[in-house]
Tab-separated table of C-alpha atoms in Angstrom:
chain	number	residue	atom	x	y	z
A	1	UNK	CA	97.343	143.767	186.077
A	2	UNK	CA	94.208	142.642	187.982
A	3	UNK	CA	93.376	139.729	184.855
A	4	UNK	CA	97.147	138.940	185.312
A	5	UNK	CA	96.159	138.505	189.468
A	6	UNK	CA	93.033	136.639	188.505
A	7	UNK	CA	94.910	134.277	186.668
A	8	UNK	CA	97.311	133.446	189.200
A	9	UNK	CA	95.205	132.832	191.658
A	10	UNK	CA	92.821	130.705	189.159
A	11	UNK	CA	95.952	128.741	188.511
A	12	UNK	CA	97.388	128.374	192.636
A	13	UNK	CA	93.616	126.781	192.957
A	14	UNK	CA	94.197	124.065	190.276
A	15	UNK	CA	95.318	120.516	191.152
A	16	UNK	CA	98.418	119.652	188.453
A	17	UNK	CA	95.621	117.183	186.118
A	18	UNK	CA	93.656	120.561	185.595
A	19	UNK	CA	97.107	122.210	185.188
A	20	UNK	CA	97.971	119.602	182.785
A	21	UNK	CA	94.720	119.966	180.697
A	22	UNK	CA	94.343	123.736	181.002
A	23	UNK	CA	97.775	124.400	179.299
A	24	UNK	CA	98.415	121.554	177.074
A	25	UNK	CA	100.018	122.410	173.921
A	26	UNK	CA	97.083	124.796	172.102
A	27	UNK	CA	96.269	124.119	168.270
A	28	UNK	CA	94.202	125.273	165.551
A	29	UNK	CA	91.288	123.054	164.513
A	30	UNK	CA	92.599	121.115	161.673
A	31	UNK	CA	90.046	123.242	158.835
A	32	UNK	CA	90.982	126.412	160.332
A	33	UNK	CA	92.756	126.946	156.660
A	34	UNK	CA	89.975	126.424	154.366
A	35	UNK	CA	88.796	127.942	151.533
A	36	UNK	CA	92.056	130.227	152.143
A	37	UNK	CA	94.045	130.643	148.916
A	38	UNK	CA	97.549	131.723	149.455
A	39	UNK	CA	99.419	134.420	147.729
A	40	UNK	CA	103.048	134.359	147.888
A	41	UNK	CA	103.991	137.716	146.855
A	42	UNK	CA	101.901	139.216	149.795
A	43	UNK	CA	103.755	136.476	151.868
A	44	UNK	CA	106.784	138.157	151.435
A	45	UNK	CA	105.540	141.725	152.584
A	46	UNK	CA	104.177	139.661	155.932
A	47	UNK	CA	107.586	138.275	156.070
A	48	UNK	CA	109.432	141.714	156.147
A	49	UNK	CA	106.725	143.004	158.326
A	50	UNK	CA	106.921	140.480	160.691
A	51	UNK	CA	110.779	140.638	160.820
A	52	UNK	CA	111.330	136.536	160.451
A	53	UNK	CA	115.423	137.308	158.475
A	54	UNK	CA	116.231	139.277	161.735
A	55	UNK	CA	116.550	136.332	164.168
A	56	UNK	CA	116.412	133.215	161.423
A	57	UNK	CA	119.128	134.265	159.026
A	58	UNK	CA	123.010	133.017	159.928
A	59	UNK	CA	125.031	135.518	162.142
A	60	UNK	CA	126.193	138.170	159.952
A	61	UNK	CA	124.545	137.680	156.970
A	62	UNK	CA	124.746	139.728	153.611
A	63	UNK	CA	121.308	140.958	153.515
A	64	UNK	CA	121.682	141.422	149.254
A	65	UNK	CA	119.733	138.315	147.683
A	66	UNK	CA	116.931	135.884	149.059
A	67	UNK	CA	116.814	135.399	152.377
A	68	UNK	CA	118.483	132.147	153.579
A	69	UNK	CA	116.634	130.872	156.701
A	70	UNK	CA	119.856	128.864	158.356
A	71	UNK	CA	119.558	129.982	161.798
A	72	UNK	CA	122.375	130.235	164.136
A	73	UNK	CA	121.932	133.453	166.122
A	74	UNK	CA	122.211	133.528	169.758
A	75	UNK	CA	119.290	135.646	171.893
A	76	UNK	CA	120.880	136.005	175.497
A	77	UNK	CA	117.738	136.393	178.270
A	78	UNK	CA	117.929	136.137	181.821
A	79	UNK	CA	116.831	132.425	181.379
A	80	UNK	CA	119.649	131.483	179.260
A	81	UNK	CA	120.829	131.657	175.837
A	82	UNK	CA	118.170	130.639	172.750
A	83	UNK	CA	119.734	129.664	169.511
A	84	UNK	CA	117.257	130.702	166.269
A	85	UNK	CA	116.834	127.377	164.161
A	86	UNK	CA	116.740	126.663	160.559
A	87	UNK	CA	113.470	127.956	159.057
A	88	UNK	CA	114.558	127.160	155.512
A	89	UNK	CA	112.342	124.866	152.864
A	90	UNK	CA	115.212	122.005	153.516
A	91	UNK	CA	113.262	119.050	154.744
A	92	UNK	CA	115.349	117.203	157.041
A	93	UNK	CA	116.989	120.414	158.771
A	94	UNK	CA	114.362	123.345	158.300
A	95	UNK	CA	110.762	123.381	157.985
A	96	UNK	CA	110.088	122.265	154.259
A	97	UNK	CA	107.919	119.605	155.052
A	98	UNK	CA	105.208	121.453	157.458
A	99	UNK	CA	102.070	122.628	156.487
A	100	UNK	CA	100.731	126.202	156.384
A	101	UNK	CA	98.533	125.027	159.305
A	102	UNK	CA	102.154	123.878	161.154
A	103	UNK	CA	103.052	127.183	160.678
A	104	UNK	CA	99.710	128.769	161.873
A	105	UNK	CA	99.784	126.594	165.208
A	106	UNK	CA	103.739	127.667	165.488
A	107	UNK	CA	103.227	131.568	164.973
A	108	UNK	CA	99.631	131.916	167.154
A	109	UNK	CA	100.063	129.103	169.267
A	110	UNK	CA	103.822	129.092	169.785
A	111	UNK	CA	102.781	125.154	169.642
A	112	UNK	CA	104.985	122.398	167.276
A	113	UNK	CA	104.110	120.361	164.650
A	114	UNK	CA	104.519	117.487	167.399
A	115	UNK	CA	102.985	119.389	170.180
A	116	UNK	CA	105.504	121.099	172.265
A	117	UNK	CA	105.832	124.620	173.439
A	118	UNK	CA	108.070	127.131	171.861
A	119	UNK	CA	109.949	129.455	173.954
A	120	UNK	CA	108.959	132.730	173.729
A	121	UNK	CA	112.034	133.927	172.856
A	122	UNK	CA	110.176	133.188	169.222
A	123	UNK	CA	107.952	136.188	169.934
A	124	UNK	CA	104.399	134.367	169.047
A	125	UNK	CA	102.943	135.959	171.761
A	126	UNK	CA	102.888	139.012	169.528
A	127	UNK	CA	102.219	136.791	166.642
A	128	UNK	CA	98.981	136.237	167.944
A	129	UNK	CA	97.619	138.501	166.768
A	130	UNK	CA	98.405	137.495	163.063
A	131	UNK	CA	95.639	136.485	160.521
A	132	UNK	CA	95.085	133.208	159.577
A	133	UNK	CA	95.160	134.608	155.582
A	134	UNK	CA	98.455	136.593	156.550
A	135	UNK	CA	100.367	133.438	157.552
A	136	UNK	CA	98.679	131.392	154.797
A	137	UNK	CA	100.654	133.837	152.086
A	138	UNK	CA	104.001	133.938	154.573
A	139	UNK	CA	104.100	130.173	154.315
A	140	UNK	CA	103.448	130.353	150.338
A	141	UNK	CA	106.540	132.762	150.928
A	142	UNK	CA	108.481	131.005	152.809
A	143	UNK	CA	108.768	127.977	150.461
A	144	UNK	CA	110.393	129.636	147.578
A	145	UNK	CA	113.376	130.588	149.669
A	146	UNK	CA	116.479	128.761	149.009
A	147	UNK	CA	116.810	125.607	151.303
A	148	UNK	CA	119.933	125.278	154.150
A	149	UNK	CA	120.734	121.847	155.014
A	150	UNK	CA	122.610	123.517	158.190
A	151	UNK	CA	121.590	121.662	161.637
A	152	UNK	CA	119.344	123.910	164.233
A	153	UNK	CA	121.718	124.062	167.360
A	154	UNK	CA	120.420	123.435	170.794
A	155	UNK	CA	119.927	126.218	173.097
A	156	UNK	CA	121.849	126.819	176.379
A	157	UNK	CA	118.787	126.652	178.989
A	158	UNK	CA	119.358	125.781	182.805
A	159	UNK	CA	116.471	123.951	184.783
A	160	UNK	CA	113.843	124.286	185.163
A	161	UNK	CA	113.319	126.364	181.945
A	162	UNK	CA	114.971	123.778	179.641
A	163	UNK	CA	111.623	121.682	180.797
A	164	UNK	CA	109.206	123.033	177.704
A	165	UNK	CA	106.270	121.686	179.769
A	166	UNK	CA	106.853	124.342	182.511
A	167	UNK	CA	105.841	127.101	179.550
A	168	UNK	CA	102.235	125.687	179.634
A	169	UNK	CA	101.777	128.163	182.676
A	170	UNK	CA	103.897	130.823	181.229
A	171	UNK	CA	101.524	130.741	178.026
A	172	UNK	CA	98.110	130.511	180.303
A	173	UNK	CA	99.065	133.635	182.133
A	174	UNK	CA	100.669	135.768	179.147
A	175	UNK	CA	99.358	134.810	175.723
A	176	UNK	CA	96.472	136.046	173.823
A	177	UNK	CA	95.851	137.767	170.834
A	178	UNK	CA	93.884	140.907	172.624
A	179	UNK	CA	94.788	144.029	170.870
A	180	UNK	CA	96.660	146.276	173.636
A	181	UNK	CA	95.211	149.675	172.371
A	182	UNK	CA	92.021	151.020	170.563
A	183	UNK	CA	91.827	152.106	167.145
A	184	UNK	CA	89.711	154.778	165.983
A	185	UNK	CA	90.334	154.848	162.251
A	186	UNK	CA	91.250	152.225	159.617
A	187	UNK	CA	94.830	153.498	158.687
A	188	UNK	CA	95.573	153.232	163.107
A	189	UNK	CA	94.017	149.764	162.329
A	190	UNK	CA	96.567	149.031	160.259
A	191	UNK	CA	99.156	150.546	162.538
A	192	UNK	CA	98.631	148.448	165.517
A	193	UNK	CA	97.955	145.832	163.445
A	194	UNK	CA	101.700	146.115	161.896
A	195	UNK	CA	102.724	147.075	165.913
A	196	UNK	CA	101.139	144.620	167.630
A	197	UNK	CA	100.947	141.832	165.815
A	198	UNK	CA	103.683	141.836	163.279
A	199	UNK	CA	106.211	143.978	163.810
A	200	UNK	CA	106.195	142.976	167.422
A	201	UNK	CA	107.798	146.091	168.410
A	202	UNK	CA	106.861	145.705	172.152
A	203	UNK	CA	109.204	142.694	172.474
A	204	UNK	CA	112.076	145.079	172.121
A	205	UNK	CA	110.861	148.860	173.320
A	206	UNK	CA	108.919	147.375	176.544
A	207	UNK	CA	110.103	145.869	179.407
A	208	UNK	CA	109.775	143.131	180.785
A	209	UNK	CA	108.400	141.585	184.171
A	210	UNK	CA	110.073	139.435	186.041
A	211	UNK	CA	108.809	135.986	184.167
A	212	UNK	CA	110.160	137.426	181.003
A	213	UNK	CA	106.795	138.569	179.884
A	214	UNK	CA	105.999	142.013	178.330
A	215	UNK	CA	104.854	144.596	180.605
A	216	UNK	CA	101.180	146.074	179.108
A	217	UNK	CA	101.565	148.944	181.970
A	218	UNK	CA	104.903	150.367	180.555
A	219	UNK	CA	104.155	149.409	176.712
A	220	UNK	CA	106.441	150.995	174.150
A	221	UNK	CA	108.500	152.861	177.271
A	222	UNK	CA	111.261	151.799	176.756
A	223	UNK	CA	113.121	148.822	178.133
A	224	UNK	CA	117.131	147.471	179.122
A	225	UNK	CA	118.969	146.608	176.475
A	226	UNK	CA	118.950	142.346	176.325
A	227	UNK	CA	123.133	142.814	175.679
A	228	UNK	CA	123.058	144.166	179.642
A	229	UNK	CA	124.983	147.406	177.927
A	230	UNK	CA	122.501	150.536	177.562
A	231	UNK	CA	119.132	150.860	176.963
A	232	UNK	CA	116.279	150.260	174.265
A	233	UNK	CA	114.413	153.825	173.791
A	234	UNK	CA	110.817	154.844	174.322
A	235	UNK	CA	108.902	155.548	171.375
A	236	UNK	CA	105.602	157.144	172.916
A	237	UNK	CA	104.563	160.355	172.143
A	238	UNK	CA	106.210	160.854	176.467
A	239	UNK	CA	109.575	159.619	175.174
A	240	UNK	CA	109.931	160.351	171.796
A	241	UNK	CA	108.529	164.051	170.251
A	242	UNK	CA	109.372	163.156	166.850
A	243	UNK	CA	106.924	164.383	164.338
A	244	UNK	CA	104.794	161.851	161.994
A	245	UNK	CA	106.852	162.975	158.888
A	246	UNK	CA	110.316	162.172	161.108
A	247	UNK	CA	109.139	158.425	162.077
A	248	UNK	CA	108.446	157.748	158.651
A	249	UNK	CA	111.475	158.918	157.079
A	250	UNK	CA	113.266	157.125	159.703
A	251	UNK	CA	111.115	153.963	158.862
A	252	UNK	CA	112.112	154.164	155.025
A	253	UNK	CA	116.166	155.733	155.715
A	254	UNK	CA	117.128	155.071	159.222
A	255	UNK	CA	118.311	158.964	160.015
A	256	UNK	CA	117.276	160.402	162.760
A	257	UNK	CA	115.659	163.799	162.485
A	258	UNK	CA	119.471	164.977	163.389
A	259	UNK	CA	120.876	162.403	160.629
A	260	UNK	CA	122.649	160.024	162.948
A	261	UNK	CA	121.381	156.254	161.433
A	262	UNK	CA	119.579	153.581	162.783
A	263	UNK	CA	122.287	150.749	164.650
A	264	UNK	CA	122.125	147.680	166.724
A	265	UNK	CA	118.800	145.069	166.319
A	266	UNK	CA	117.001	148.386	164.956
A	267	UNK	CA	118.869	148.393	161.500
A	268	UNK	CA	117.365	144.999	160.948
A	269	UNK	CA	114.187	146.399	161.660
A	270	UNK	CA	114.906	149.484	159.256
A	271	UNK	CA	115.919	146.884	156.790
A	272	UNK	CA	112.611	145.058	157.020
A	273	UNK	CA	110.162	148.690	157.219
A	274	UNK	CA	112.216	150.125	154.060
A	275	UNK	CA	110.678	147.423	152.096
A	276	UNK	CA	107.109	147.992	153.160
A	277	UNK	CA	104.366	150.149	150.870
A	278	UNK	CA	104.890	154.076	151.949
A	279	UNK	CA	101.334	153.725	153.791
A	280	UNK	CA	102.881	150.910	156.210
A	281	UNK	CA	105.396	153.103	157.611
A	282	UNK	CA	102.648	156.102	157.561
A	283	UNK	CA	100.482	153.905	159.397
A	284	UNK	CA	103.279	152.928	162.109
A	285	UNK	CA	103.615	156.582	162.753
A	286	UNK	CA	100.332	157.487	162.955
A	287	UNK	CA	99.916	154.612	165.273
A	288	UNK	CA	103.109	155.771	167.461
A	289	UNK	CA	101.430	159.252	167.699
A	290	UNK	CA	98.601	157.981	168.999
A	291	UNK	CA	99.628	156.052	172.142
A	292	UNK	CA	98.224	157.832	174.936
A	293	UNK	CA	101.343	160.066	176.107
A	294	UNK	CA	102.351	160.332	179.777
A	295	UNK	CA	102.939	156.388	180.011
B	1	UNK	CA	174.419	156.581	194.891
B	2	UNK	CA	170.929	155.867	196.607
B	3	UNK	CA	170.295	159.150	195.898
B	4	UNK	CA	171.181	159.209	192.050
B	5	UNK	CA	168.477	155.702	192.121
B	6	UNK	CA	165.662	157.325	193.951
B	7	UNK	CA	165.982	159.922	191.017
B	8	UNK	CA	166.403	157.520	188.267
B	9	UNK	CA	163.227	155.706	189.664
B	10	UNK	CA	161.402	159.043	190.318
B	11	UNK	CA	162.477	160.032	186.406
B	12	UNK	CA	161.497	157.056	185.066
B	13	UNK	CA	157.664	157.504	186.771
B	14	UNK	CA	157.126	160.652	185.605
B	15	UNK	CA	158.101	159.172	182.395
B	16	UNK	CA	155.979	156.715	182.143
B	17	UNK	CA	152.885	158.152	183.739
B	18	UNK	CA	153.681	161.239	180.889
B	19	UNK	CA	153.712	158.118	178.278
B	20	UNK	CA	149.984	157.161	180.143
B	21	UNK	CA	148.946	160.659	179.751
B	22	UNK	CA	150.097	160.862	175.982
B	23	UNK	CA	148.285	158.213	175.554
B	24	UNK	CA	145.457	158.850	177.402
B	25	UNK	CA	145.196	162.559	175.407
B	26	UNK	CA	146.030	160.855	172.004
B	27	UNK	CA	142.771	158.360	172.778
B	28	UNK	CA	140.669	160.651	173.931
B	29	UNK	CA	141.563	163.171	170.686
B	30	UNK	CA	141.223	160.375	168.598
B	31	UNK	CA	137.786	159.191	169.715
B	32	UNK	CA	136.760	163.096	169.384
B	33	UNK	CA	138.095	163.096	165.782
B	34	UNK	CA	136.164	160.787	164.707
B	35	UNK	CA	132.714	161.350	166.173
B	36	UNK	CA	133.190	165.013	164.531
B	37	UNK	CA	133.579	163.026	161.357
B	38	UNK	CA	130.276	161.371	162.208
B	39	UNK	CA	128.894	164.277	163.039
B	40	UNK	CA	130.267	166.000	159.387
B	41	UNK	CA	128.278	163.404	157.231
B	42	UNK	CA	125.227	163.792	159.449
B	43	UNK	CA	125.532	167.979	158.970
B	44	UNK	CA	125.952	167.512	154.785
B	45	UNK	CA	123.327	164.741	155.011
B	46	UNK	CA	120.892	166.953	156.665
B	47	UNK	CA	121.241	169.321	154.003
B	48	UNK	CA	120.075	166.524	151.176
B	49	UNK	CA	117.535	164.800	153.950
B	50	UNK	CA	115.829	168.162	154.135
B	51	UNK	CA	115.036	168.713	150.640
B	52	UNK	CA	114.298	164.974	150.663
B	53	UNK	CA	111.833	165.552	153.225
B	54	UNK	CA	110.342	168.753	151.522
B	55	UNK	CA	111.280	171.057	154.660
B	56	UNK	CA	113.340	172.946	152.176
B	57	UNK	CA	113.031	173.720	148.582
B	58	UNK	CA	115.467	171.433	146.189
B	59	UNK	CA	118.706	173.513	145.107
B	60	UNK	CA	120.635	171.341	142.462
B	61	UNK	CA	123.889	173.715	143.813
B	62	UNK	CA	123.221	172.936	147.604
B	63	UNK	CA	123.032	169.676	146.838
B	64	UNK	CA	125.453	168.685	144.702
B	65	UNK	CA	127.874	171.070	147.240
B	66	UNK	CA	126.178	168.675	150.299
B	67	UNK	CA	126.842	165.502	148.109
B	68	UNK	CA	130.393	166.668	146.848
B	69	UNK	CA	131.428	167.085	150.628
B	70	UNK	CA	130.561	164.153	152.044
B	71	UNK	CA	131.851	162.205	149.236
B	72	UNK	CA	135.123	163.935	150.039
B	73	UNK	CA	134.664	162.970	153.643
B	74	UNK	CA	134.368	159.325	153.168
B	75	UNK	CA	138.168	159.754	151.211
B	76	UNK	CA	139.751	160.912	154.299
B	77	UNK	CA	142.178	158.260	155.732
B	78	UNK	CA	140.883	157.734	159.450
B	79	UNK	CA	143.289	155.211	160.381
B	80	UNK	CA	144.320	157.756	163.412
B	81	UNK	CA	141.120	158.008	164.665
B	82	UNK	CA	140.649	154.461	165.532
B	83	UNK	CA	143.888	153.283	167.933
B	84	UNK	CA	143.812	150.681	169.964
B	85	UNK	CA	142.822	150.462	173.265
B	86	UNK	CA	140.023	153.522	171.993
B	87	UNK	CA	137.249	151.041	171.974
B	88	UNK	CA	133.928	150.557	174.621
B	89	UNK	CA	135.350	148.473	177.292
B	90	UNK	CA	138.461	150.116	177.295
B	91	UNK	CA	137.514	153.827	177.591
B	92	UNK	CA	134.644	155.998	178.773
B	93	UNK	CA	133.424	158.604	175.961
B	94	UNK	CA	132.932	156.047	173.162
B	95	UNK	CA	130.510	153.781	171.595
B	96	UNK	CA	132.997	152.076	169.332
B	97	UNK	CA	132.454	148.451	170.120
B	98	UNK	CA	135.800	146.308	170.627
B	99	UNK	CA	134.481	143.553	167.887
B	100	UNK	CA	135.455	146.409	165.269
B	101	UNK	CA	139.000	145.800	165.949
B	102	UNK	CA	138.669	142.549	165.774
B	103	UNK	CA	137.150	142.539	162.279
B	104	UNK	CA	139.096	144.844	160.504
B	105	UNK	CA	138.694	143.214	156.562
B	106	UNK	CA	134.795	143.767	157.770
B	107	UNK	CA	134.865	147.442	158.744
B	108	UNK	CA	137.033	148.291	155.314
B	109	UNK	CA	134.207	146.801	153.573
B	110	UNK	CA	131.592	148.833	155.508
B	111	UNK	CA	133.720	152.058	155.083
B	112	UNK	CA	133.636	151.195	151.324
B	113	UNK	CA	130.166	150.426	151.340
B	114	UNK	CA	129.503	154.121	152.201
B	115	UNK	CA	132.398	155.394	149.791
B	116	UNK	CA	130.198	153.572	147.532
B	117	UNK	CA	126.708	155.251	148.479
B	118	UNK	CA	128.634	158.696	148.772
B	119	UNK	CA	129.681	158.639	145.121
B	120	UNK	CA	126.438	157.375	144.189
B	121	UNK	CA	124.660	160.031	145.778
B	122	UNK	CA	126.959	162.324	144.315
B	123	UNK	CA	126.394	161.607	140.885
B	124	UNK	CA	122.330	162.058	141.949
B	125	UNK	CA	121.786	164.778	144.072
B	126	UNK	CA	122.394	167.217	141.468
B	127	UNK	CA	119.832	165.486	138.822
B	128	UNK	CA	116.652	166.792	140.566
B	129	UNK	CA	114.455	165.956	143.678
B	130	UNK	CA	113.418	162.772	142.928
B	131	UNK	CA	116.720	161.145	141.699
B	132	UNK	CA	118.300	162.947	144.886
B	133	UNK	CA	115.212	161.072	146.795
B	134	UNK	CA	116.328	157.598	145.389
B	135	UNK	CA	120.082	157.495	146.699
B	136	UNK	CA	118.884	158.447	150.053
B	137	UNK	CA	117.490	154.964	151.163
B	138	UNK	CA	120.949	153.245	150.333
B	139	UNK	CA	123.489	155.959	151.775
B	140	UNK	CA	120.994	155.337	155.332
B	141	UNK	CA	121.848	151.906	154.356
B	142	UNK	CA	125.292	151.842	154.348
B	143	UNK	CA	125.745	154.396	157.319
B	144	UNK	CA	123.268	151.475	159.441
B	145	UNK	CA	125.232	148.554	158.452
B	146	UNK	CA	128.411	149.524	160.171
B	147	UNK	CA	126.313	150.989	163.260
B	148	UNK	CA	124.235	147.724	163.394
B	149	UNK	CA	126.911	145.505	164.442
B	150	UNK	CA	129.568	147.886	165.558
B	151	UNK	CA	127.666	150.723	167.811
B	152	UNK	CA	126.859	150.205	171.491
B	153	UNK	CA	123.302	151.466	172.454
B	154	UNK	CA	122.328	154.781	173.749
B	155	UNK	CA	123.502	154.466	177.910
């Protein structure tokens, strides 16, 4: 809270040129991928981790077969309504001509290959966090999926958010790739890792302030449900007393220790975790466990 | 003759606030019937998902009794238990969203989907722990593909 005040008075003392230069479009420097060597088949375990078929696959997909990256789903937000866009290998409608480094600057930077912001509503400012190898081996991936020639659709934005410029300040005061919690041992290393960075959890389980940016204070306590029906759940050890051995069966089945299954955006998620090694979801748990409870 | 009116119009209140109330009753039945059913293959699958688990020890009877259930659950017809005018926006008590009568070829296929995972489970569960293990991920499967698009969240 008192970095996020810091930062907002830094940026009420800054003319607009400093503005300007101080949240121009961030990229990578253009070796940041050498002497990398990319490995497809751990691309595609990033790829479930990180969730990309949830938002980038058409509305309603069959989830049997490849993955086809078409885009088309709507993500409703109190700014408006963002369409997902083709992601495919086609070259004209998805992303088959960028680099692994285009992809780097996309997923930490939330920057385009022409130097734009992304909306958030692409959640790179969990994405962050990613490693530089990690995306490497999701863009090796990511090009042996089948190619979708269908056209990304524009989203439904009202001023002043459909100006991208205006997310220079929303990316100055929100994104970084600071871990949120401590880990003590390699295997909660590997949770928060999965948490954090690419399972981006805390887009979904924590609210949100009122610029649409994740609230640290409340994380993983639970949030509104985006629809504007219900509610997300908590999944801290204050909300949720599920044992270890319950979160990972859930991880792997979807039941719930009372054998209800997983529904709305969390079957995706389920979808994605059931594909993971056994130690992923062990390390998620382990990793849910250990938030501090009482938040 | 005003008279004989008033009770014509009277009579034919009651009768239709009765119709309301019948139907009101035969919703509110209907949406009970078929969260018991819910609750059914969650019971029988809690019987499999605890040997699964290890919490307790693997009985090819229990399971194969568990299995044999369920898969005789998913054969019910439930056409009853899903009316119109039974769905989220229309009624309290439910978490049936209305897009599921709006897709009906799609929520066949999911119901078959889990006939499908039901039979296959049944043909496993009795053929030892780890077989029993296998045809758990697929029956959570099918149970979360109909929930994903067709459940309303938690209130």
């Amino acid at each position: 809270m008192r970095r996020l005040i810091v930062r907002l008075f830094l940026l009420g003392l800054l003319g607009f040129a400093a503005f300007w230069f101080l949240t121009r479009p961030e990229t990578l420097p253009s070796d940041a991928l050498e002497g990398l060597t990319a490995d497809a088949t751990r691309g595609e375990t990033v790829f479930y981790a990180a969730g990309c078929a949830s938002c980038h696959t058409a509305p309603n997909a069959e989830s049997e077969g490849a993955p086809v990256l078409s885009g088309g789903q709507s993500f409703p937000s109190p700014f408006g309504t963002f369409i997902a866009p083709n992601i495919s290998p086609d070259t004209t409608h998805g992303i088959g001509d960028w680099s692994a480094l285009d992809l780097a600057n996309a997923i930490k930077h939330g920057t385009s290959p022409d130097g734009q912001h992304y909306y958030p509503a692409f959640p790179y400012s969990s994405y962050s966090r990613a490693t530089l190898q990690d995306i490497t081996d999701l863009h090796a991936y990511m090009m042996t999926l089948p190619a979708d020639a269908t056209p990304s659709q524009p989203h439904d934005i009202g001023f002043p958010f459909n100006i991208r410029l205006s997310l220079g300040g929303w990316k100055f005061l929100f994104l970084n790739d600071d871990w949120i919690t401590e880990a003590a041992t390699p295997e909660l290393e590997r949770g928060r890792y999965l948490v954090e960075a690419l399972g981006h959890c805390g887009e979904c389980h924590t609210p949100r302030g009122p610029l649409g940016n994740v609230d640290l204070d409340q994380w993983l306590a639970g949030a509104p449900d985006p629809s504007g029906k219900g509610k997300i759940p908590g999944i801290t050890p204050a909300q949720l007393d599920w044992p270890a051995q319950d979160l990972v069966y859930y991880f792997e089945t979807g039941f719930t220790p009372d054998y209800d299954s997983a529904g709305g955006h969390m079957a995706h998620v389920i979808e994605n975790l059931s594909k993971l090694d056994a130690g992923d979801r062990e390390a998620i748990a382990a990793y849910l466990k250990a938030l501090p409870a009482g938040q | 003759m005003k008279r004989r009116l008033k009770t014509l119009a009277t009579a034919t209140t009651l009768a239709l606030l009765a119709g309301a109330a019948f139907a009101d009753g035969h919703v509110n039945a209907a949406i009970k019937a078929r969260q018991a059913q819910m609750q059914l293959y969650a019971f029988n699958i809690g019987q499999l998902g605890a040997m699964a688990k290890g919490e307790m020890d693997y009985d090819a009877a229990v399971a194969s009794a568990a299995a044999n259930n369920l898969l005789t659950l998913t054969k019910m017809d439930q056409s009853a238990m899903w009316p119109g005018g039974s769905d989220s926006m229309s009624v309290d008590g439910t978490r049936a969203k209305p897009d599921m009568w709006d897709n009906f070829p799609d929520v066949m296929a999911k119901g078959k989907a889990l006939g499908d995972a039901a039979m296959a489970m049944q043909a496993a569960a009795g053929g030892g722990l780890d077989s029993l293990r296998g045809a758990m991920g697929a029956l959570g499967g099918s149970c979360s593909s109909c929930h994903k698009p067709y459940r309303e969240p938690e209130s």
